[in-house]
Coordinates of C-alpha atoms in Angstrom, one line a residue:
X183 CA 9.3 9.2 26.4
X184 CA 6.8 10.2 23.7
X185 CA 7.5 13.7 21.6
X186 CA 6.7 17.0 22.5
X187 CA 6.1 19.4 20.5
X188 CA 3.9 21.5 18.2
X189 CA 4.5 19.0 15.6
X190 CA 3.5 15.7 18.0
X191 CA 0.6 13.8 17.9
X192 CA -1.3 12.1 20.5
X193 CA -0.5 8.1 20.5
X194 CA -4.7 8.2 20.2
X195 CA -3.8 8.9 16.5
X196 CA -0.5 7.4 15.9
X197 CA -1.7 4.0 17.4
X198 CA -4.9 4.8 15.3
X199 CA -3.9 6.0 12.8
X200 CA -1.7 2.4 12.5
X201 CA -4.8 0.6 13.0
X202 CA -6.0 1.2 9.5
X203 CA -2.9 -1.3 8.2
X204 CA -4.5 -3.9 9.8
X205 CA -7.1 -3.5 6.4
X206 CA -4.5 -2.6 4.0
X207 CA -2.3 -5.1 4.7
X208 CA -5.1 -7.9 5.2
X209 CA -6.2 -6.6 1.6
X210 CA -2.9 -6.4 -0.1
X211 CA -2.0 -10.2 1.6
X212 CA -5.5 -12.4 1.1
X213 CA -5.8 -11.8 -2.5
X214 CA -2.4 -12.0 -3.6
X215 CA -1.9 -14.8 -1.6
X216 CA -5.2 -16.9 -2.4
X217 CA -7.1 -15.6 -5.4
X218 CA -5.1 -16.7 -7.7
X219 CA -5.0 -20.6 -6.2
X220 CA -8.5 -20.6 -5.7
X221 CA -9.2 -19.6 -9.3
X222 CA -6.8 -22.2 -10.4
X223 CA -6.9 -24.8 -8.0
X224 CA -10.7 -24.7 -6.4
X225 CA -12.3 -23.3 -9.2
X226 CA -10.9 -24.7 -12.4
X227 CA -9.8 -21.8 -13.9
X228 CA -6.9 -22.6 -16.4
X229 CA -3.6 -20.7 -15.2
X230 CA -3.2 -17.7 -17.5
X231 CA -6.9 -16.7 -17.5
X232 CA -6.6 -17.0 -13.6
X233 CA -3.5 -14.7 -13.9
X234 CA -5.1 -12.1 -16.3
X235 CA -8.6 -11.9 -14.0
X236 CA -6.7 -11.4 -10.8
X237 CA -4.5 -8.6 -13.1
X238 CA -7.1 -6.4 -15.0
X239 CA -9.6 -5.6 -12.1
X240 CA -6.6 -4.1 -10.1
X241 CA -5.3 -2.2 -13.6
X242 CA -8.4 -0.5 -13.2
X243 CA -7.4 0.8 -9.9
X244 CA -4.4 3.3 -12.4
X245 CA -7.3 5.2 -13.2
X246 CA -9.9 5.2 -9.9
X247 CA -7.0 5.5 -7.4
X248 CA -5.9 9.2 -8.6
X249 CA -9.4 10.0 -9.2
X250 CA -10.3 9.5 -6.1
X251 CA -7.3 11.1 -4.7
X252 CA -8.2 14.0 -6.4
X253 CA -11.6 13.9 -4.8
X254 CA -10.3 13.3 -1.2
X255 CA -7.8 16.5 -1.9
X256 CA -11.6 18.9 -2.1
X257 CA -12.9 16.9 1.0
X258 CA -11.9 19.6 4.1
X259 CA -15.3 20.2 5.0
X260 CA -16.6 16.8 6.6
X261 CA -17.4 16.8 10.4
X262 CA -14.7 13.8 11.3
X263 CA -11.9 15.9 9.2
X264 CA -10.1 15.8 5.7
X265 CA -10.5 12.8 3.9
X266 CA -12.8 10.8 6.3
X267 CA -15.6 10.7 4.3
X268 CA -14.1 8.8 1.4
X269 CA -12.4 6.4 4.2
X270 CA -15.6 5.9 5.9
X271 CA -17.3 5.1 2.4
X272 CA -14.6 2.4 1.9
X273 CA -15.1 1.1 5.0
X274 CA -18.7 0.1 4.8
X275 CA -18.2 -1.5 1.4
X276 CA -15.2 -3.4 0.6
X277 CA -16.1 -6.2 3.6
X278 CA -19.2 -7.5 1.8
X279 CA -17.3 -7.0 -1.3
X280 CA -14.9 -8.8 -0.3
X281 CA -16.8 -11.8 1.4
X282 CA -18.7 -12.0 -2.0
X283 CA -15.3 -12.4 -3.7
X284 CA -14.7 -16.4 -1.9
X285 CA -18.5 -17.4 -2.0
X286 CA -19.1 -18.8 -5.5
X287 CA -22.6 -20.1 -5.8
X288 CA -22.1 -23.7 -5.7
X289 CA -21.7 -25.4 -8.9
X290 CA -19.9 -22.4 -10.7
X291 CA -16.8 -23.3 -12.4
X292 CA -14.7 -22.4 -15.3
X293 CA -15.5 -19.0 -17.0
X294 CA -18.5 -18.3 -15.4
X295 CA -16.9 -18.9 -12.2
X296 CA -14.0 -16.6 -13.3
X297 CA -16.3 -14.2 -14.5
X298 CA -17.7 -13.8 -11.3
X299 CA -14.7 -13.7 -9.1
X300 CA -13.8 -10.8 -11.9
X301 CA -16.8 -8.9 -11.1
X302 CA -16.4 -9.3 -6.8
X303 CA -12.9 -8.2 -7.4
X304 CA -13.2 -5.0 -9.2
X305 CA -15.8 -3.7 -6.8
X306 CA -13.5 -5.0 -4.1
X307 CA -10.4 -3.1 -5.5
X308 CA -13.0 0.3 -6.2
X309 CA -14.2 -0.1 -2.6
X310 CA -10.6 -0.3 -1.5
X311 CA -9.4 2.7 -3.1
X312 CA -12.1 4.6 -1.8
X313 CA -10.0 3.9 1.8
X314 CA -6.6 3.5 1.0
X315 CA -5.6 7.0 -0.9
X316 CA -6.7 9.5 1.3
X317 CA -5.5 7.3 4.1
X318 CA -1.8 7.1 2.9
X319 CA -2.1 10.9 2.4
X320 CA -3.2 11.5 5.6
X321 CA 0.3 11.6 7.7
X322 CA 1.5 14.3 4.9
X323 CA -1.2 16.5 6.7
X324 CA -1.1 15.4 10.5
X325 CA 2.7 16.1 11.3
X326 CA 5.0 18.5 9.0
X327 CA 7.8 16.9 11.3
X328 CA 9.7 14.3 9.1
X329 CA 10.6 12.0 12.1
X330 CA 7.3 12.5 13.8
X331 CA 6.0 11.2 10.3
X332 CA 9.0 8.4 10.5
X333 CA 7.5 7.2 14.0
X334 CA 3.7 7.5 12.3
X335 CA 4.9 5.2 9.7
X336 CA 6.5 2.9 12.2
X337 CA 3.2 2.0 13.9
X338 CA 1.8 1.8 10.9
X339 CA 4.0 -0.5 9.5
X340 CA 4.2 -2.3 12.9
X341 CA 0.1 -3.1 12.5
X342 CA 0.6 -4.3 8.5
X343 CA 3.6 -6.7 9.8
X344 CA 0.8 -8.1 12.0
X345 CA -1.8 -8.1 9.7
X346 CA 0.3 -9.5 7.0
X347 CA 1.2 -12.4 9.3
X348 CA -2.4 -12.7 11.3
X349 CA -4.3 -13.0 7.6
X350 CA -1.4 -14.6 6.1
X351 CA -1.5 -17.5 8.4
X352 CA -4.8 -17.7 9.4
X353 CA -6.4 -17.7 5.9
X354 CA -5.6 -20.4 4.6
X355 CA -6.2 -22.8 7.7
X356 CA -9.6 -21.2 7.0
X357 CA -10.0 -22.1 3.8
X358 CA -9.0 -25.5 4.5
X359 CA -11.7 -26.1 7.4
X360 CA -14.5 -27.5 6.0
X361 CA -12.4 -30.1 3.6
X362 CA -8.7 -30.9 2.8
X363 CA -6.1 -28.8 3.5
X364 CA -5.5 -27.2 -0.2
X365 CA -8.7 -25.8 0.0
X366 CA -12.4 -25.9 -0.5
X367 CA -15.8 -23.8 -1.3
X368 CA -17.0 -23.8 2.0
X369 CA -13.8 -22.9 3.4
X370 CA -13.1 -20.2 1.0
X371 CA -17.0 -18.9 2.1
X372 CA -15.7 -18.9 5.5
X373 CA -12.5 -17.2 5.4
X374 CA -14.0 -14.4 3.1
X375 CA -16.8 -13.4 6.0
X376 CA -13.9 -13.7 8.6
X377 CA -10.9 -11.6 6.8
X378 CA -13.8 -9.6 5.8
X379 CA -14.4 -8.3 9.5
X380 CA -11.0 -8.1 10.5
X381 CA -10.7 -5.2 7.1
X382 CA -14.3 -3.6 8.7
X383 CA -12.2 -3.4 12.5
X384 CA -9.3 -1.7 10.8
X385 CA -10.6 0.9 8.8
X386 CA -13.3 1.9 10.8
X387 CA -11.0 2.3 14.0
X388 CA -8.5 4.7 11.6
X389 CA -11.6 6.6 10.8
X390 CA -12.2 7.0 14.7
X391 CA -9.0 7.5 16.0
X392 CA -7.9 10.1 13.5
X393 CA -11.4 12.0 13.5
X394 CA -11.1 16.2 14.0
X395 CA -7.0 15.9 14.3
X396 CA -5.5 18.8 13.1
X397 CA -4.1 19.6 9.7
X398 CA -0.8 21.4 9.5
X399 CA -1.8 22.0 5.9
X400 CA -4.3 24.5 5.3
X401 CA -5.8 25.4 2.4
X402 CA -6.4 29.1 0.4
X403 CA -10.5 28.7 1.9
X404 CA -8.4 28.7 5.4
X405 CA -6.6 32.0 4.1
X406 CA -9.7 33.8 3.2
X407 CA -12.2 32.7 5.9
X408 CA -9.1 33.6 8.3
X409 CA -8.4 37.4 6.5
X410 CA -12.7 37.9 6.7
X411 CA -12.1 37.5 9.8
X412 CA -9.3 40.2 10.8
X413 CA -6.8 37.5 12.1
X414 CA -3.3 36.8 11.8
X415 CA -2.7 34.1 9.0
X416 CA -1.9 30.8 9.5
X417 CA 1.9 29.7 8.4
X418 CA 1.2 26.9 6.2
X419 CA -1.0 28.0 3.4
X420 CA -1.4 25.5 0.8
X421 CA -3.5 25.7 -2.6
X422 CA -5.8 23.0 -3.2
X423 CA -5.2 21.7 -6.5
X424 CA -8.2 21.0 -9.2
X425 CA -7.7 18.7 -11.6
X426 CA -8.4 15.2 -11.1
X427 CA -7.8 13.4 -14.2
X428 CA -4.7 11.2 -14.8
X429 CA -3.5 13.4 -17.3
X430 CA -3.5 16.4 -15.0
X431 CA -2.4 14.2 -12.0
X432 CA 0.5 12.9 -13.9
X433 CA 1.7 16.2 -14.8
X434 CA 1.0 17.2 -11.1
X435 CA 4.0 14.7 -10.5
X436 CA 6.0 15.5 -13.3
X437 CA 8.2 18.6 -11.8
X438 CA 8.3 16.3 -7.9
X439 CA 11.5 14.1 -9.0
X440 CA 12.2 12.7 -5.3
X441 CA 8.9 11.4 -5.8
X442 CA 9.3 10.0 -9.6
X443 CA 12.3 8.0 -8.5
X444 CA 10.6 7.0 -5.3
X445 CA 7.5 5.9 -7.4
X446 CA 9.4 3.8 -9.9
X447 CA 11.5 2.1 -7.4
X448 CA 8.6 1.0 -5.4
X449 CA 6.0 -0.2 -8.6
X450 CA 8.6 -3.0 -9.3
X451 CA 9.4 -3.5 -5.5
X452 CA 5.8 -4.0 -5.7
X453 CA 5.8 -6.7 -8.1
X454 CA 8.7 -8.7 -6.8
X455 CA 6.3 -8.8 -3.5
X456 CA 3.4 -9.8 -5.7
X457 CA 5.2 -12.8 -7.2
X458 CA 6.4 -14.1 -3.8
X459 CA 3.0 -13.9 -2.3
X460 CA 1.1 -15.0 -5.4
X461 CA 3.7 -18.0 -5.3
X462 CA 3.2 -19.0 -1.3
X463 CA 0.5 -21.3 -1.7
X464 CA 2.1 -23.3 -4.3
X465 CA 5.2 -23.5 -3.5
X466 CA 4.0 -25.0 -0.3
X467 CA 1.6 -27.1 -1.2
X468 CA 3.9 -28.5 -4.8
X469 CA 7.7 -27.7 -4.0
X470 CA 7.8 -28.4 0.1
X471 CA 4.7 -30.7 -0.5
X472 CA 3.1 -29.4 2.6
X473 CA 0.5 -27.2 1.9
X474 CA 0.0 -26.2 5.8
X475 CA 3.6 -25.0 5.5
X476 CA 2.1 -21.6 4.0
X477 CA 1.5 -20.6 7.3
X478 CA 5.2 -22.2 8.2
X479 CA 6.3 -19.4 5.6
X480 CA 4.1 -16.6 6.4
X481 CA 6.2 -17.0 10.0
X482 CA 9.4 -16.9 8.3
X483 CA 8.7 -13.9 6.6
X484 CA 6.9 -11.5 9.0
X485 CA 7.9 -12.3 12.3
X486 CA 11.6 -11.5 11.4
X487 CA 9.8 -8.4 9.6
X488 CA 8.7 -7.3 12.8
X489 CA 11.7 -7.4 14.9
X490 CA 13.8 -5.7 12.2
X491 CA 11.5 -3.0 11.4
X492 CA 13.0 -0.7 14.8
X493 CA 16.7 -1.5 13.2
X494 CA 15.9 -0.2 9.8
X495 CA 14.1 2.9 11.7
X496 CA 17.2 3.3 13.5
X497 CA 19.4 2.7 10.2
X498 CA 17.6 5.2 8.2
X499 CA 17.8 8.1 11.0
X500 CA 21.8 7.1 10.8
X501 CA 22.3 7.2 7.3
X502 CA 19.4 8.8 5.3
X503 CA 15.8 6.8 4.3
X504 CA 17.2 6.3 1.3
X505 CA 20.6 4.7 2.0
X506 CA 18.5 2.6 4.9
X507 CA 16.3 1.1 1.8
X508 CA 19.0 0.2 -0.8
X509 CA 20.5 -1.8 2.1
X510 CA 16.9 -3.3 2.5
X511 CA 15.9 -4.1 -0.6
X512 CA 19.5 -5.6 -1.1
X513 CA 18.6 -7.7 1.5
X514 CA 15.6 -8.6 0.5
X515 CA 17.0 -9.7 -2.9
X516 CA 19.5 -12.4 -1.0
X517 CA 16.5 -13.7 0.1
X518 CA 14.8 -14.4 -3.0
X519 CA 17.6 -15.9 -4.6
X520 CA 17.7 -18.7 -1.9
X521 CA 14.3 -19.1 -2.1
X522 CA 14.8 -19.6 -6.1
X523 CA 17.1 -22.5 -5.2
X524 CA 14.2 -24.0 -3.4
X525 CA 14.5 -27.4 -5.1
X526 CA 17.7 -28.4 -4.3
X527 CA 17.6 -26.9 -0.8
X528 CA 16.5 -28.6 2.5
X529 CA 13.4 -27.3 3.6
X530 CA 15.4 -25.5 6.8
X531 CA 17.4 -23.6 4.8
X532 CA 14.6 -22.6 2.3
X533 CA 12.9 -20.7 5.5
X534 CA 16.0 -19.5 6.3
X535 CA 16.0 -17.6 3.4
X536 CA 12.6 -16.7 3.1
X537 CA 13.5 -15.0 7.0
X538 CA 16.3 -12.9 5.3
X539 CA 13.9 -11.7 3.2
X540 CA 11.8 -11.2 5.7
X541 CA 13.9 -8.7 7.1
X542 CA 14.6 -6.9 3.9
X543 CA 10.6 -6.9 3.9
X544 CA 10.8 -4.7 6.8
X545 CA 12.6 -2.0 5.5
X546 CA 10.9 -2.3 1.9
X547 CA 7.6 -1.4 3.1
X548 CA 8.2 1.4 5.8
X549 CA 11.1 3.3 4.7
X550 CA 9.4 4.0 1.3
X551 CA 6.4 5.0 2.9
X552 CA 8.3 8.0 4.9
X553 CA 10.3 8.9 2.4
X554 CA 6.7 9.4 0.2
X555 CA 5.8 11.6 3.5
X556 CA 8.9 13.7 3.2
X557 CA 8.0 14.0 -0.8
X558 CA 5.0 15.1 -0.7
X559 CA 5.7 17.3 2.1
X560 CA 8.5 19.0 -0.6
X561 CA 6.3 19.5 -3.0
X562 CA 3.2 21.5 -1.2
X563 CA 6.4 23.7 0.3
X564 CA 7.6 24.4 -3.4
X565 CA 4.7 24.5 -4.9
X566 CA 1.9 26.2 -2.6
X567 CA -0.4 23.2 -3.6
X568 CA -2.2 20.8 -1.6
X569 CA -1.5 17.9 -3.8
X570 CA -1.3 14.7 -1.3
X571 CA -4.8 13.2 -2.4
X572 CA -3.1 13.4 -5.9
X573 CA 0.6 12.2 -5.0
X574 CA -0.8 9.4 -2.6
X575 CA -3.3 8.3 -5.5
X576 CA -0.5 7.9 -8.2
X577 CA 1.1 6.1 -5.5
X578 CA -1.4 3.8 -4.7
X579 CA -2.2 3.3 -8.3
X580 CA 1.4 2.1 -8.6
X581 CA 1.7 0.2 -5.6
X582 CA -1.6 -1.6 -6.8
X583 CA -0.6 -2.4 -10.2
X584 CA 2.6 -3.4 -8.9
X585 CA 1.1 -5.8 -6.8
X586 CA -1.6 -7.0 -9.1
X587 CA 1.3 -7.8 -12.2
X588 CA 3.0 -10.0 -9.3
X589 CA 0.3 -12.4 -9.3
X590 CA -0.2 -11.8 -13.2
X591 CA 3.2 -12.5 -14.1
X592 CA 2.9 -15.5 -12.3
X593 CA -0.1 -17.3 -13.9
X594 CA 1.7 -16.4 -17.0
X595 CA 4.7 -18.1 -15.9
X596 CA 2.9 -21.0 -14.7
X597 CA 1.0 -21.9 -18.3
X598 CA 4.4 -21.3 -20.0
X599 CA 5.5 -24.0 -17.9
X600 CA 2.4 -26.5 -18.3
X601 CA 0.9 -26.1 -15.0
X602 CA -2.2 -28.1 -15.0
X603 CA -5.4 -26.5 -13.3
X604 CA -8.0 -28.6 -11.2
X605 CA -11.3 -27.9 -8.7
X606 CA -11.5 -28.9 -5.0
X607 CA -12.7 -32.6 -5.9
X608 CA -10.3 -33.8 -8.6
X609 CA -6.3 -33.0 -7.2
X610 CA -3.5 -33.5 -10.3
X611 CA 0.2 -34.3 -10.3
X612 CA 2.2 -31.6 -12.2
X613 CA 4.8 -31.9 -14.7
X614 CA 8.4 -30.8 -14.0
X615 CA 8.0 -27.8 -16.3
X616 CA 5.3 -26.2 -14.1
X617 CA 7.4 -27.4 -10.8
X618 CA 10.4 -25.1 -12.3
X619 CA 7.7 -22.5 -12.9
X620 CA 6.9 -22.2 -9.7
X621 CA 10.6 -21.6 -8.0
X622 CA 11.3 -19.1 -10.8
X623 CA 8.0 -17.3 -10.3
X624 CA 8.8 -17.2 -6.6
X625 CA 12.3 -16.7 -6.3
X626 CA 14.5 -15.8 -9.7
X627 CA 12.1 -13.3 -10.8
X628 CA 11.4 -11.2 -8.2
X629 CA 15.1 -11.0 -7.1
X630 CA 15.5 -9.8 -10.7
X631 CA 13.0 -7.0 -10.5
X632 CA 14.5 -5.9 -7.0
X633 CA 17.8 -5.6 -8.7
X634 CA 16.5 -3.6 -11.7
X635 CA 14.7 -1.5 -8.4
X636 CA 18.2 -0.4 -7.1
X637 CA 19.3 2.3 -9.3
X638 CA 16.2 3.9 -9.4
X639 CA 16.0 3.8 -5.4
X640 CA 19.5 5.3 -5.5
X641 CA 18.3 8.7 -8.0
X642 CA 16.0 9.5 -5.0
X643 CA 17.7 12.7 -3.6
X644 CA 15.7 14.5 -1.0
X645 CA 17.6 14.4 2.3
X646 CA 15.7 15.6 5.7
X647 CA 18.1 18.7 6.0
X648 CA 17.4 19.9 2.4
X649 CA 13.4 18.9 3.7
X650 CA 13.7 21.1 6.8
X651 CA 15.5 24.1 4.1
X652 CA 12.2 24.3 2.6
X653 CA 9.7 24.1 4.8
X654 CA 11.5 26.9 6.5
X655 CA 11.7 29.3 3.6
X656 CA 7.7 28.2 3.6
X657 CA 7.6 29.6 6.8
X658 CA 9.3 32.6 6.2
X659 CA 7.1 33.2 3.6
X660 CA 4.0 33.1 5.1
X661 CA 5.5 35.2 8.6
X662 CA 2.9 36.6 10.5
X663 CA 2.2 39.9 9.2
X664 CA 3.3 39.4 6.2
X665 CA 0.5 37.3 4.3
X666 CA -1.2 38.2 1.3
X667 CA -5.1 39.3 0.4
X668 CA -6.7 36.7 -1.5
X669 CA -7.6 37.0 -4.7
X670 CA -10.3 37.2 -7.1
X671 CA -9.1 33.1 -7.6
X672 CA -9.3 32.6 -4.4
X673 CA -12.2 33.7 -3.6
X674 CA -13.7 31.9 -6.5
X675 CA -12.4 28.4 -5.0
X676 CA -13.6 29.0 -1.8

């Protein structure tokens, strides 16, 4: 039975608003899975320039995200709600930018070629922004209901499984159409213009689905158009905060520590999930000697994702979101450390391992995710600010440079260990060193980051009693009958 309730949504914007992962995860799988090969392995790009490319045009995103957050925080007044505008903008540009990214002009190798995939990338990772932050701040403001958000997150999370799994395994059969299967120009051209729709039909469809849905957060020009107008005033009444720089953004997030802990936690979560997917394609294609197997792998990974994701759902409701994700990212650990035994291993037991973590994969992407929603919900209750656009951008800023030093760290690790770079037409053997590279890259090190993750997962404190505490002295504050005249600031703003 679906929820009742003043705090329900429709399933029009839960399902829709889940629709949008079908982009971010596309985005957050394709490059981290393939950019880095095809710098290194189609274009000729030697392994630690590849690494460093695919790394600084996503740095950038530490300073664009929470400007743009900031931005999408002042955005109340478009005509399909809060925020759409800047996730309509991204959805009309990243595609081509994106497309652009896989179509080298012919001939183009080395550092020209790697200066140009540079170049498609940062515009990519702008255009990206431009979508993702206002659209992981939007279920802050649709549902002040922490399991409402909880089942939000769960479709959402449901629709990134399948889009990690859809892109995943379908790119790089693409990329391998027009020659052999490790890869080729054309192929690349072909997968970019196809993963390229599939982003356009998920962020356009969140756009849609979540267009003029109601925000439990109001802001102070609600307060004074509502007071001009001789009317009770409404309970939530939330400040919209100014400052936009990363400076003021940072000490925005300063005095939230449920969302500090939270933050650090999943930045090096998000590099131990950038190594493993910048290390797919070549451990496939160099340690199983199958490079059709990255699909094989992709399986592994998200199908048991999916059928685990209602258990850690059901987990964290039992125990507390935060208890639900130690046990996750524990498990996703034991499955990194099989999969750093890789050599030795038969290939069964390799994707029985890379399953395990699969499942700890669930409940390291969607419990996070609500227990951001329950943060940022705490701090607009204790602070009388509207600072999601803010919160979300730091977020995303983190998540992205978490996920962009996965595949850096990797191309690093791979020309300490003497991996040898080639284009489409002239395959090399690798030594031993850069075969060892590639199982520590993939495995050892990211189960060592999701072991240094634990204790800061574990300082994150903010239960859902202590959330529904504050939102109700919120309330309380804000009774009808009891609200305040704006003032001279507040007028100012509005």
């Amino acid at each position: 039975m679906s929820p009742t309730g003043p705090d329900s949504l429709p399933a029009r914007v839960r399902i829709g608003y889940g629709l949008g992962s079908l982009a971010t995860g596309t985005f957050g799988t394709v490059p981290g899975l393939l950019l880095l090969y095809y710098l290194t392995d189609v274009l000729g790009v030697g392994a630690g320039l590849a690494g460093l490319l695919v790394f600084l045009p996503k740095a950038w995103d530490v300073l664009f995200n929470p400007w743009v957050g900031g931005r999408s925080d002042r955005s109340t007044r478009s005509r399909l709600g809060p925020r759409r505008s800047w996730m309509l903008l991204g959805a009309l540009t990243l595609p081509v930018c994106f497309a652009g990214m896989f179509a080298a002009p012919a001939g183009l190798e080395g550092g020209p070629a790697a200066a140009y995939v540079a170049v498609l990338f940062l515009l990519s990772a702008s255009a990206y922004a431009c979508f993702q932050v206002p659209y992981v701040a939007l279920p802050a403001e649709l549902t002040g209901d922490p399991d409402e958000r909880a089942r939000v997150m769960a479709w959402r999370v449901a629709f990134l499984a399948v889009a990690i799994l859809l892109s995943g395994s379908v790119a790089p059969i693409l990329a391998g159409a027009t020659g052999d299967d490790r890869g080729s120009p054309g192929g690349y051209r072909l997968m970019g213009v196809v993963i390229g729709g599939l982003l356009a039909v998920g962020m356009l469809a969140a756009v849609l689905a979540t267009a003029g849905a109601r925000s439990v957060i109001r802001t102070t020009q609600d307060v004074i158009r509502t007071t001009r107008d001789d009317t009770s005033a409404p309970m939530d009444v939330i400040r919209t905060t100014g400052g936009t720089s990363l400076r003021a953004q940072l000490r925005a997030a300063r005095g939230n520590a449920p969302f500090g802990w939270l933050f650090g936690a999943y930045v090096v979560q998000a590099a131990a999930s950038g190594l493993m997917l910048a290390g797919t394609q070549y451990f496939a294609t160099y340690i199983l000697d199958r490079p059709g197997a990255t699909t094989v792998l992709f399986a592994c990974l998200i199908v048991p994702s999916l059928l685990a994701m209602p258990l850690w759902l059901a987990v964290g409701r039992r125990t507390g979101k935060r208890n639900a994700a130690l046990g996750a990212s524990v498990c996703f650990l034991l499955g990194a450390l099989g999969a750093a035994a890789g050599r030795e291993l038969p290939t069964t037991a390799v994707y029985v391992a890379v399953a395990v973590a699969g499942i700890g994969y669930a409940g390291v992407q969607m419990l996070p995710l609500a227990m951001l929603g329950d943060a940022i919900a705490a701090d607009a209750y204790t602070s009388g600010r509207r600072r999601a656009g803010v919160l979300t951008g730091l977020w995303t800023a983190g998540e992205t440079l978490g996920l962009a030093l996965g595949p850096g760290l990797f191309g690093l690790v791979l020309a300490v260990g003497g991996f040898v770079s080639s284009d489409a037409t002239d395959r090399v053997a690798q030594p031993g060193s850069a075969l060892t590279a590639i199982v520590v890259g993939f495995g050892a090190l990211p189960a060592l980051l999701l072991a240094l993750s634990l204790p800061l997962l574990a300082r994150y404190r903010l239960t859902e009693s202590e959330l529904m505490r504050l939102r109700a002295d919120f309330d309380e504050s804000f009774a009808p009958g009891e609200h305040r005249e704006p003032t001279q600031r507040d007028e100012e703003s509005a």
